[in-house]
Amino acid sequence: MSAAAALGSAAFPLGRAFSAVAAVTSDIEAVTGDGRQILLSRSDVDDFRAGLRGQLLLPDAPGYDDARKIFNGMFDRRPALIARCLGAADVARSVQFARTHALLVAVRGGGHSLSGQSVCDGGLMIDLAPMRSVRVDPARRLARASGGALLGDIDRETLAFGLVTTTGTVSHTGAGGLTLGGGFGRLARRYGLTCDQLSSADIVTADGRLVEASETANADLFWAIRGGGGNFGVVTPFEYRLHPFDGWANGGHLVFPIEQARQVLRGFDDLFQRAGDGLWIEPVLTVAPGGARVLILDVCCSEPPAAAEAMLVPYRKLGEPIQDEVRPVRYIQLQMQDDERARIGGRYYTKTGFADRLEDDLIDLMLETISGATIPRPRIAMPPRGGAVQRVAPDAMAFWHRRSLYSVILQTSGDDPADDAGNVGWAKAKWPALESFTKGFYANTNLSEMPAERVGEAYGGNLERLIALKTRYDPTNLFRLNANIRPHA
Ligand SMILES: Cc1cc2nc3c(=O)[nH]c(=O)nc-3n(C[C@H](O)[C@H](O)[C@H](O)COP(=O)(O)OP(=O)(O)OC[C@H]3O[C@@H](n4cnc5c(N)ncnc54)[C@H](O)[C@@H]3O)c2cc1C
């Protein structure tokens, strides 16, 4: 990465870039990080706007309602101000403004926070959506992605050069939040988590400075942002290591009737303990179009076709599939196959935890939960890890939960707000029994009702070090809308 040497705030010229925009006509009501109501003066807001290259949107501005929308339609929040950032200078200016006024701050990367933490009521939304550029350096096998890039942006740009890195499974998810929390995906067993791919990042820290973080520059900050979520600042570009990849995989869905699911899941867990790094299979219990309960094995095998076919033979024999769509396919197609199911603007409620194994009792409970579900779209997914993810020490960087082979994800989705209470109520009732089979959870999960004293479970044995670093880099907890690490008082 070209050196983004520590730049003091004075390095950003705050010239009047948007003098054509109408001046603010009255003081603005806003909310601070600790929940106080304040008034921002017209002149302060005008000065802030004038110093940005991108737009500053107030509630009456055209584009405001589009900008505050995020992936999960459950959240309809109204920030006092939205800074549509075009670059690191805009981000630094926004952080400086937020800090000066102690504002509540939400940072929006791709907007896929399951608990709506990229938008807030009454605070400042630092919106990175306009910052999606990705630049590949094929000779050095590196990709530099701006803070608001989506996973599909990275996949498309890198694959064009016969290169790839680990991203997640839905292409419209943001790389920002996913990388900072860890990042699981179809190639994680082969190459490691998304955060394992980072070679460096430029970050605007809570004091408004832009600093570089890497193994050699601010190494403690670099340790913290690889799994510590959005707690430490706003990353403007991430730089990822890339791996040669021909762009093809054997993948798709292998579908079994629910009657065979117990036997298939038991056999699957046994086989998958010994699976090679190139094989990724996510079991999903769900409802097929037409209403039948089914077990899907969602497959991506990145080995050459003949080896992939051989690896898949025992999985195909676990039962009698009613549908077998696993075939040689472009990897990018697999990466987009769930984009429509995970519709932007749908109403989602999710609970997750990590599980070492798919124990028999857990399998029985998941089947009972899905078979007896009284809501239209119940779903339990078990995305796997293992392979290269497990070969990194849990304290090598902030991401701790490397030893568990699966996540258990209970999810409901809907389109009509009238269905929310039923969906959410069902998930809340079913989760405690499922949760008893899990250990710790992902920082990138739904944190809506998570008691503050439990959030540390996301960080396991790395929590104390993270608290010390949070205290150093963000002592006032400016970046609090995340799996929040509270600084020492
Ligand atoms: C449909 C869907 C599919 C998913 N699939 C996967 C998957 O396959 N693998 C996986 O690991 N996870 C997955 N997730 C979870 C995902 O990792 C989180 O939802 C993640 O927060 C998304 O990142 P984002 O940038 O879109 O989020 P946002 O909502 O924009 O932000 C979420 C958090 O990250 C912080 N943040 C975002 N960008 C930056 C930045 N540039 N600098 C500093 N802080 C930032 C925000 O402050 C906020 O706290 C999925 C989620 C959804 C909704």
Short mmCIF file of N, CA and C in Angstrom, two decimals, residues 51-212:
data_model
loop_
_atom_site.label_atom_id
_atom_site.label_comp_id
_atom_site.label_asym_id
_atom_site.label_seq_id
_atom_site.Cartn_x
_atom_site.Cartn_y
_atom_site.Cartn_z
N GLY A 51 -16.92 21.86 3.64
CA GLY A 51 -15.63 21.17 3.66
C GLY A 51 -15.65 19.79 3.04
N LEU A 52 -16.83 19.33 2.63
CA LEU A 52 -16.92 17.98 2.06
C LEU A 52 -16.86 18.02 0.54
N ARG A 53 -16.26 16.99 -0.05
CA ARG A 53 -16.32 16.83 -1.50
C ARG A 53 -17.66 16.20 -1.87
N GLY A 54 -18.14 15.26 -1.02
CA GLY A 54 -19.45 14.64 -1.24
C GLY A 54 -20.56 15.49 -0.64
N GLN A 55 -21.79 14.95 -0.70
CA GLN A 55 -22.94 15.71 -0.22
C GLN A 55 -23.15 15.55 1.29
N LEU A 56 -23.74 16.57 1.89
CA LEU A 56 -24.23 16.43 3.26
C LEU A 56 -25.75 16.53 3.18
N LEU A 57 -26.42 15.44 3.51
CA LEU A 57 -27.88 15.40 3.36
C LEU A 57 -28.56 15.64 4.70
N LEU A 58 -29.51 16.58 4.70
CA LEU A 58 -30.38 16.81 5.86
C LEU A 58 -31.74 16.20 5.54
N PRO A 59 -32.60 15.99 6.56
CA PRO A 59 -33.84 15.24 6.33
C PRO A 59 -34.73 15.74 5.19
N ASP A 60 -34.67 17.01 4.83
CA ASP A 60 -35.56 17.47 3.76
C ASP A 60 -34.90 17.41 2.38
N ALA A 61 -33.67 16.87 2.31
CA ALA A 61 -32.93 16.92 1.04
C ALA A 61 -33.35 15.79 0.11
N PRO A 62 -33.38 16.07 -1.21
CA PRO A 62 -33.60 14.96 -2.15
C PRO A 62 -32.48 13.93 -1.95
N GLY A 63 -32.82 12.66 -1.95
CA GLY A 63 -31.80 11.62 -1.79
C GLY A 63 -31.64 11.15 -0.35
N TYR A 64 -32.15 11.95 0.61
CA TYR A 64 -31.99 11.59 2.03
C TYR A 64 -32.64 10.23 2.33
N ASP A 65 -33.87 10.04 1.85
CA ASP A 65 -34.58 8.80 2.18
C ASP A 65 -33.93 7.58 1.54
N ASP A 66 -33.38 7.74 0.35
CA ASP A 66 -32.66 6.61 -0.26
C ASP A 66 -31.39 6.30 0.51
N ALA A 67 -30.68 7.36 0.91
CA ALA A 67 -29.38 7.17 1.55
C ALA A 67 -29.52 6.49 2.92
N ARG A 68 -30.63 6.69 3.60
CA ARG A 68 -30.75 6.12 4.96
C ARG A 68 -31.28 4.68 4.92
N LYS A 69 -31.68 4.21 3.75
CA LYS A 69 -32.16 2.82 3.64
C LYS A 69 -30.99 1.86 3.73
N ILE A 70 -31.19 0.78 4.46
CA ILE A 70 -30.17 -0.26 4.52
C ILE A 70 -30.78 -1.59 4.11
N PHE A 71 -29.95 -2.63 4.11
CA PHE A 71 -30.41 -3.95 3.66
C PHE A 71 -31.65 -4.44 4.40
N ASN A 72 -31.60 -4.37 5.74
CA ASN A 72 -32.68 -4.94 6.55
C ASN A 72 -33.81 -3.93 6.70
N GLY A 73 -34.92 -4.21 6.00
CA GLY A 73 -36.05 -3.28 5.99
C GLY A 73 -36.72 -3.09 7.34
N MET A 74 -36.30 -3.86 8.35
CA MET A 74 -36.85 -3.69 9.70
C MET A 74 -36.46 -2.32 10.28
N PHE A 75 -35.40 -1.71 9.73
CA PHE A 75 -34.88 -0.49 10.35
C PHE A 75 -35.21 0.74 9.51
N ASP A 76 -35.96 1.65 10.14
CA ASP A 76 -36.41 2.86 9.47
C ASP A 76 -35.95 4.05 10.31
N ARG A 77 -34.64 4.28 10.29
CA ARG A 77 -34.08 5.30 11.19
C ARG A 77 -33.75 6.58 10.43
N ARG A 78 -33.75 7.69 11.17
CA ARG A 78 -33.59 9.00 10.54
C ARG A 78 -32.43 9.77 11.18
N PRO A 79 -31.25 9.69 10.54
CA PRO A 79 -30.12 10.47 11.07
C PRO A 79 -30.38 11.96 10.93
N ALA A 80 -29.76 12.76 11.79
CA ALA A 80 -29.86 14.22 11.65
C ALA A 80 -29.12 14.66 10.39
N LEU A 81 -28.01 13.97 10.11
CA LEU A 81 -27.14 14.34 8.98
C LEU A 81 -26.60 13.07 8.33
N ILE A 82 -26.50 13.08 7.01
CA ILE A 82 -25.85 11.96 6.31
C ILE A 82 -24.72 12.54 5.47
N ALA A 83 -23.49 12.13 5.78
CA ALA A 83 -22.33 12.59 4.98
C ALA A 83 -22.03 11.52 3.94
N ARG A 84 -22.29 11.86 2.68
CA ARG A 84 -22.05 10.91 1.57
C ARG A 84 -20.59 11.08 1.16
N CYS A 85 -19.71 10.29 1.73
CA CYS A 85 -18.27 10.52 1.57
C CYS A 85 -17.76 10.05 0.22
N LEU A 86 -16.85 10.86 -0.34
CA LEU A 86 -16.24 10.50 -1.62
C LEU A 86 -14.79 10.06 -1.46
N GLY A 87 -14.24 10.21 -0.27
CA GLY A 87 -12.84 9.83 -0.08
C GLY A 87 -12.45 9.96 1.38
N ALA A 88 -11.18 9.64 1.65
CA ALA A 88 -10.69 9.65 3.04
C ALA A 88 -10.81 11.03 3.67
N ALA A 89 -10.64 12.08 2.87
CA ALA A 89 -10.72 13.44 3.44
C ALA A 89 -12.13 13.71 3.95
N ASP A 90 -13.14 13.28 3.20
CA ASP A 90 -14.52 13.46 3.66
C ASP A 90 -14.77 12.67 4.95
N VAL A 91 -14.21 11.47 5.00
CA VAL A 91 -14.40 10.64 6.20
C VAL A 91 -13.74 11.33 7.40
N ALA A 92 -12.52 11.80 7.20
CA ALA A 92 -11.80 12.47 8.30
C ALA A 92 -12.56 13.71 8.76
N ARG A 93 -13.07 14.47 7.80
CA ARG A 93 -13.83 15.68 8.14
C ARG A 93 -15.07 15.31 8.94
N SER A 94 -15.72 14.22 8.55
CA SER A 94 -16.96 13.79 9.23
C SER A 94 -16.65 13.34 10.66
N VAL A 95 -15.56 12.59 10.81
CA VAL A 95 -15.20 12.11 12.15
C VAL A 95 -14.84 13.30 13.03
N GLN A 96 -14.12 14.27 12.45
CA GLN A 96 -13.76 15.46 13.24
C GLN A 96 -15.02 16.22 13.68
N PHE A 97 -15.99 16.35 12.77
CA PHE A 97 -17.23 17.06 13.12
C PHE A 97 -17.98 16.30 14.22
N ALA A 98 -18.07 14.97 14.05
CA ALA A 98 -18.79 14.15 15.04
C ALA A 98 -18.12 14.27 16.40
N ARG A 99 -16.81 14.26 16.38
CA ARG A 99 -16.06 14.30 17.64
C ARG A 99 -16.25 15.65 18.33
N THR A 100 -16.16 16.71 17.55
CA THR A 100 -16.32 18.06 18.12
C THR A 100 -17.67 18.19 18.83
N HIS A 101 -18.71 17.58 18.25
CA HIS A 101 -20.06 17.74 18.81
C HIS A 101 -20.51 16.50 19.59
N ALA A 102 -19.59 15.56 19.80
CA ALA A 102 -19.89 14.31 20.54
C ALA A 102 -21.11 13.58 19.97
N LEU A 103 -21.26 13.65 18.63
CA LEU A 103 -22.47 13.10 18.00
C LEU A 103 -22.51 11.57 18.03
N LEU A 104 -23.70 11.04 18.05
CA LEU A 104 -23.90 9.62 17.79
C LEU A 104 -23.48 9.37 16.34
N VAL A 105 -22.66 8.34 16.10
CA VAL A 105 -22.13 8.09 14.76
C VAL A 105 -22.51 6.69 14.29
N ALA A 106 -23.04 6.60 13.08
CA ALA A 106 -23.23 5.30 12.43
C ALA A 106 -22.36 5.30 11.18
N VAL A 107 -21.65 4.20 10.95
CA VAL A 107 -20.82 4.09 9.74
C VAL A 107 -21.47 3.07 8.82
N ARG A 108 -21.75 3.51 7.59
CA ARG A 108 -22.36 2.59 6.63
C ARG A 108 -21.35 2.18 5.58
N GLY A 109 -21.05 0.88 5.53
CA GLY A 109 -20.23 0.35 4.45
C GLY A 109 -21.17 -0.14 3.37
N GLY A 110 -21.50 -1.44 3.41
CA GLY A 110 -22.47 -2.00 2.46
C GLY A 110 -23.89 -1.97 2.99
N GLY A 111 -24.07 -1.59 4.26
CA GLY A 111 -25.41 -1.45 4.83
C GLY A 111 -26.08 -2.77 5.22
N HIS A 112 -25.30 -3.85 5.38
CA HIS A 112 -25.91 -5.16 5.67
C HIS A 112 -25.91 -5.54 7.14
N SER A 113 -25.64 -4.60 8.01
CA SER A 113 -25.71 -4.91 9.45
C SER A 113 -27.07 -5.53 9.76
N LEU A 114 -27.05 -6.71 10.37
CA LEU A 114 -28.32 -7.40 10.64
C LEU A 114 -29.10 -6.70 11.73
N SER A 115 -28.41 -5.90 12.56
CA SER A 115 -29.13 -5.18 13.61
C SER A 115 -29.21 -3.68 13.30
N GLY A 116 -29.04 -3.33 12.06
CA GLY A 116 -29.31 -1.95 11.63
C GLY A 116 -28.33 -0.93 12.16
N GLN A 117 -27.10 -1.36 12.47
CA GLN A 117 -26.18 -0.43 13.14
C GLN A 117 -25.50 0.55 12.19
N SER A 118 -25.78 0.45 10.90
CA SER A 118 -25.18 1.41 9.98
C SER A 118 -26.07 2.63 9.76
N VAL A 119 -27.18 2.70 10.48
CA VAL A 119 -28.01 3.90 10.42
C VAL A 119 -28.48 4.19 11.85
N CYS A 120 -28.72 5.48 12.15
CA CYS A 120 -29.09 5.81 13.53
C CYS A 120 -30.16 6.91 13.52
N ASP A 121 -30.83 7.04 14.63
CA ASP A 121 -31.80 8.13 14.80
C ASP A 121 -31.09 9.33 15.41
N GLY A 122 -31.09 10.45 14.69
CA GLY A 122 -30.64 11.71 15.28
C GLY A 122 -29.15 11.98 15.23
N GLY A 123 -28.35 11.02 14.83
CA GLY A 123 -26.90 11.21 14.81
C GLY A 123 -26.38 11.52 13.42
N LEU A 124 -25.08 11.29 13.24
CA LEU A 124 -24.43 11.47 11.93
C LEU A 124 -24.19 10.10 11.31
N MET A 125 -24.69 9.90 10.11
CA MET A 125 -24.42 8.68 9.36
C MET A 125 -23.26 8.99 8.41
N ILE A 126 -22.14 8.28 8.62
CA ILE A 126 -20.99 8.44 7.72
C ILE A 126 -21.16 7.37 6.64
N ASP A 127 -21.57 7.83 5.47
CA ASP A 127 -22.02 6.92 4.43
C ASP A 127 -20.91 6.70 3.40
N LEU A 128 -20.41 5.46 3.36
CA LEU A 128 -19.31 5.13 2.44
C LEU A 128 -19.82 4.53 1.13
N ALA A 129 -21.16 4.51 0.96
CA ALA A 129 -21.71 3.86 -0.24
C ALA A 129 -21.14 4.42 -1.55
N PRO A 130 -20.81 5.73 -1.62
CA PRO A 130 -20.24 6.21 -2.89
C PRO A 130 -18.78 5.75 -3.10
N MET A 131 -18.18 5.11 -2.10
CA MET A 131 -16.74 4.74 -2.21
C MET A 131 -16.62 3.24 -2.48
N ARG A 132 -16.75 2.84 -3.75
CA ARG A 132 -16.78 1.41 -4.06
C ARG A 132 -15.66 0.97 -5.01
N SER A 133 -14.66 1.81 -5.21
CA SER A 133 -13.67 1.43 -6.23
C SER A 133 -12.79 0.26 -5.73
N VAL A 134 -12.38 -0.57 -6.67
CA VAL A 134 -11.47 -1.68 -6.36
C VAL A 134 -10.36 -1.64 -7.40
N ARG A 135 -9.10 -1.64 -6.95
CA ARG A 135 -7.98 -1.63 -7.89
C ARG A 135 -7.12 -2.84 -7.63
N VAL A 136 -6.90 -3.63 -8.70
CA VAL A 136 -6.11 -4.85 -8.57
C VAL A 136 -4.70 -4.60 -9.06
N ASP A 137 -3.73 -5.06 -8.28
CA ASP A 137 -2.33 -5.02 -8.70
C ASP A 137 -1.92 -6.47 -8.95
N PRO A 138 -2.05 -6.93 -10.21
CA PRO A 138 -1.84 -8.37 -10.47
C PRO A 138 -0.41 -8.81 -10.18
N ALA A 139 0.56 -7.93 -10.41
CA ALA A 139 1.95 -8.33 -10.21
C ALA A 139 2.21 -8.63 -8.74
N ARG A 140 1.66 -7.81 -7.87
CA ARG A 140 1.87 -8.01 -6.42
C ARG A 140 0.77 -8.85 -5.78
N ARG A 141 -0.20 -9.24 -6.59
CA ARG A 141 -1.35 -10.02 -6.10
C ARG A 141 -2.01 -9.36 -4.89
N LEU A 142 -2.39 -8.10 -5.12
CA LEU A 142 -3.06 -7.32 -4.08
C LEU A 142 -4.26 -6.61 -4.70
N ALA A 143 -5.32 -6.43 -3.91
CA ALA A 143 -6.46 -5.61 -4.34
C ALA A 143 -6.73 -4.58 -3.27
N ARG A 144 -6.94 -3.36 -3.73
CA ARG A 144 -7.21 -2.25 -2.80
C ARG A 144 -8.67 -1.85 -3.02
N ALA A 145 -9.49 -2.05 -1.99
CA ALA A 145 -10.94 -1.82 -2.13
C ALA A 145 -11.36 -0.69 -1.19
N SER A 146 -12.09 0.28 -1.72
CA SER A 146 -12.55 1.40 -0.89
C SER A 146 -13.52 0.91 0.17
N GLY A 147 -13.69 1.72 1.22
CA GLY A 147 -14.43 1.29 2.42
C GLY A 147 -15.87 0.92 2.19
N GLY A 148 -16.48 1.36 1.08
CA GLY A 148 -17.88 1.02 0.83
C GLY A 148 -18.05 -0.04 -0.25
N ALA A 149 -16.94 -0.69 -0.66
CA ALA A 149 -17.03 -1.70 -1.74
C ALA A 149 -17.89 -2.87 -1.29
N LEU A 150 -18.60 -3.45 -2.24
CA LEU A 150 -19.39 -4.65 -1.97
C LEU A 150 -18.58 -5.88 -2.35
N LEU A 151 -18.99 -7.05 -1.83
CA LEU A 151 -18.23 -8.27 -2.12
C LEU A 151 -18.18 -8.54 -3.62
N GLY A 152 -19.31 -8.28 -4.30
CA GLY A 152 -19.35 -8.52 -5.74
C GLY A 152 -18.37 -7.62 -6.49
N ASP A 153 -18.13 -6.41 -5.98
CA ASP A 153 -17.16 -5.51 -6.62
C ASP A 153 -15.77 -6.15 -6.57
N ILE A 154 -15.45 -6.72 -5.42
CA ILE A 154 -14.11 -7.32 -5.25
C ILE A 154 -13.99 -8.58 -6.10
N ASP A 155 -15.01 -9.45 -6.02
CA ASP A 155 -14.96 -10.69 -6.82
C ASP A 155 -14.79 -10.38 -8.31
N ARG A 156 -15.59 -9.46 -8.81
CA ARG A 156 -15.56 -9.20 -10.25
C ARG A 156 -14.19 -8.65 -10.69
N GLU A 157 -13.68 -7.70 -9.93
CA GLU A 157 -12.41 -7.08 -10.33
C GLU A 157 -11.25 -8.06 -10.22
N THR A 158 -11.23 -8.87 -9.17
CA THR A 158 -10.09 -9.78 -8.99
C THR A 158 -10.16 -10.95 -9.96
N LEU A 159 -11.37 -11.49 -10.18
CA LEU A 159 -11.50 -12.65 -11.07
C LEU A 159 -11.10 -12.29 -12.50
N ALA A 160 -11.26 -11.03 -12.86
CA ALA A 160 -10.85 -10.60 -14.20
C ALA A 160 -9.36 -10.79 -14.42
N PHE A 161 -8.60 -10.86 -13.34
CA PHE A 161 -7.14 -11.07 -13.44
C PHE A 161 -6.75 -12.50 -13.09
N GLY A 162 -7.74 -13.42 -12.98
CA GLY A 162 -7.42 -14.80 -12.60
C GLY A 162 -6.97 -14.88 -11.15
N LEU A 163 -7.51 -13.99 -10.33
CA LEU A 163 -7.13 -13.94 -8.92
C LEU A 163 -8.41 -13.89 -8.08
N VAL A 164 -8.27 -14.23 -6.79
CA VAL A 164 -9.44 -14.23 -5.92
C VAL A 164 -9.00 -14.04 -4.48
N THR A 165 -9.94 -13.61 -3.62
CA THR A 165 -9.70 -13.61 -2.19
C THR A 165 -10.96 -14.13 -1.52
N THR A 166 -10.91 -14.39 -0.22
CA THR A 166 -12.11 -14.88 0.47
C THR A 166 -13.11 -13.74 0.63
N THR A 167 -14.33 -13.95 0.14
CA THR A 167 -15.41 -13.00 0.45
C THR A 167 -16.58 -13.82 1.00
N GLY A 168 -17.73 -13.18 1.25
CA GLY A 168 -18.89 -13.90 1.79
C GLY A 168 -19.77 -14.45 0.69
N THR A 169 -20.95 -14.94 1.06
CA THR A 169 -21.75 -15.74 0.13
C THR A 169 -22.86 -14.97 -0.60
N VAL A 170 -23.05 -13.70 -0.28
CA VAL A 170 -24.08 -12.91 -0.98
C VAL A 170 -23.40 -11.66 -1.53
N SER A 171 -23.50 -11.46 -2.86
CA SER A 171 -22.59 -10.49 -3.48
C SER A 171 -22.89 -9.04 -3.13
N HIS A 172 -24.12 -8.74 -2.67
CA HIS A 172 -24.39 -7.33 -2.33
C HIS A 172 -24.05 -6.98 -0.88
N THR A 173 -23.42 -7.90 -0.15
CA THR A 173 -22.96 -7.59 1.22
C THR A 173 -21.74 -6.66 1.14
N GLY A 174 -21.59 -5.78 2.13
CA GLY A 174 -20.44 -4.88 2.15
C GLY A 174 -19.18 -5.58 2.61
N ALA A 175 -18.06 -5.26 1.95
CA ALA A 175 -16.78 -5.82 2.38
C ALA A 175 -16.33 -5.18 3.69
N GLY A 176 -16.74 -3.94 3.95
CA GLY A 176 -16.27 -3.21 5.13
C GLY A 176 -16.61 -3.92 6.43
N GLY A 177 -17.90 -4.05 6.70
CA GLY A 177 -18.32 -4.70 7.94
C GLY A 177 -17.89 -6.15 7.99
N LEU A 178 -18.03 -6.84 6.85
CA LEU A 178 -17.69 -8.27 6.82
C LEU A 178 -16.22 -8.50 7.16
N THR A 179 -15.34 -7.71 6.57
CA THR A 179 -13.90 -7.90 6.80
C THR A 179 -13.53 -7.58 8.25
N LEU A 180 -14.07 -6.48 8.75
CA LEU A 180 -13.69 -6.06 10.11
C LEU A 180 -14.17 -7.04 11.17
N GLY A 181 -15.30 -7.74 10.88
CA GLY A 181 -15.81 -8.71 11.85
C GLY A 181 -15.19 -10.08 11.70
N GLY A 182 -14.57 -10.38 10.56
CA GLY A 182 -13.97 -11.69 10.30
C GLY A 182 -14.08 -12.07 8.84
N GLY A 183 -15.29 -12.50 8.42
CA GLY A 183 -15.51 -12.80 7.01
C GLY A 183 -15.40 -14.27 6.66
N PHE A 184 -16.56 -14.95 6.62
CA PHE A 184 -16.60 -16.36 6.21
C PHE A 184 -17.14 -16.44 4.79
N GLY A 185 -16.65 -17.39 4.03
CA GLY A 185 -17.20 -17.55 2.69
C GLY A 185 -16.73 -18.84 2.06
N ARG A 186 -17.10 -19.01 0.79
CA ARG A 186 -16.90 -20.29 0.10
C ARG A 186 -15.43 -20.69 -0.04
N LEU A 187 -14.51 -19.72 0.07
CA LEU A 187 -13.09 -20.07 -0.08
C LEU A 187 -12.33 -19.95 1.24
N ALA A 188 -13.06 -19.79 2.35
CA ALA A 188 -12.38 -19.56 3.63
C ALA A 188 -11.59 -20.79 4.08
N ARG A 189 -12.08 -21.98 3.80
CA ARG A 189 -11.34 -23.18 4.23
C ARG A 189 -10.01 -23.30 3.46
N ARG A 190 -9.99 -22.77 2.26
CA ARG A 190 -8.78 -22.84 1.43
C ARG A 190 -7.77 -21.74 1.81
N TYR A 191 -8.30 -20.50 1.95
CA TYR A 191 -7.38 -19.36 2.12
C TYR A 191 -7.44 -18.70 3.50
N GLY A 192 -8.46 -19.01 4.29
CA GLY A 192 -8.64 -18.34 5.58
C GLY A 192 -9.78 -17.33 5.50
N LEU A 193 -10.03 -16.67 6.62
CA LEU A 193 -11.09 -15.66 6.69
C LEU A 193 -10.75 -14.46 5.82
N THR A 194 -11.73 -13.62 5.57
CA THR A 194 -11.46 -12.39 4.82
C THR A 194 -10.45 -11.53 5.58
N CYS A 195 -10.60 -11.46 6.91
CA CYS A 195 -9.65 -10.61 7.67
C CYS A 195 -8.24 -11.20 7.62
N ASP A 196 -8.11 -12.50 7.37
CA ASP A 196 -6.78 -13.10 7.23
C ASP A 196 -6.09 -12.64 5.94
N GLN A 197 -6.87 -12.15 5.00
CA GLN A 197 -6.32 -11.74 3.70
C GLN A 197 -5.77 -10.31 3.73
N LEU A 198 -6.09 -9.58 4.79
CA LEU A 198 -5.69 -8.15 4.81
C LEU A 198 -4.17 -8.01 4.87
N SER A 199 -3.64 -7.17 4.01
CA SER A 199 -2.21 -6.86 4.14
C SER A 199 -2.04 -5.47 4.75
N SER A 200 -3.02 -4.61 4.57
CA SER A 200 -2.99 -3.31 5.24
C SER A 200 -4.33 -2.61 5.08
N ALA A 201 -4.50 -1.54 5.80
CA ALA A 201 -5.72 -0.73 5.68
C ALA A 201 -5.37 0.70 6.06
N ASP A 202 -6.08 1.66 5.48
CA ASP A 202 -5.99 3.05 5.93
C ASP A 202 -7.22 3.33 6.78
N ILE A 203 -7.02 3.93 7.94
CA ILE A 203 -8.13 4.11 8.89
C ILE A 203 -8.18 5.54 9.40
N VAL A 204 -9.38 6.09 9.42
CA VAL A 204 -9.58 7.35 10.13
C VAL A 204 -9.96 6.98 11.56
N THR A 205 -9.10 7.32 12.49
CA THR A 205 -9.34 6.96 13.88
C THR A 205 -10.20 8.04 14.56
N ALA A 206 -10.59 7.77 15.81
CA ALA A 206 -11.56 8.64 16.49
C ALA A 206 -11.05 10.07 16.67
N ASP A 207 -9.72 10.27 16.61
CA ASP A 207 -9.20 11.64 16.73
C ASP A 207 -9.17 12.35 15.38
N GLY A 208 -9.72 11.70 14.35
CA GLY A 208 -9.82 12.36 13.04
C GLY A 208 -8.57 12.24 12.19
N ARG A 209 -7.58 11.44 12.63
CA ARG A 209 -6.36 11.27 11.83
C ARG A 209 -6.53 10.10 10.88
N LEU A 210 -5.88 10.18 9.71
CA LEU A 210 -5.85 9.04 8.78
C LEU A 210 -4.52 8.33 8.99
N VAL A 211 -4.58 7.06 9.38
CA VAL A 211 -3.34 6.32 9.64
C VAL A 211 -3.34 5.03 8.85
N GLU A 212 -2.17 4.52 8.59
CA GLU A 212 -2.04 3.22 7.94
C GLU A 212 -1.90 2.16 9.03
#
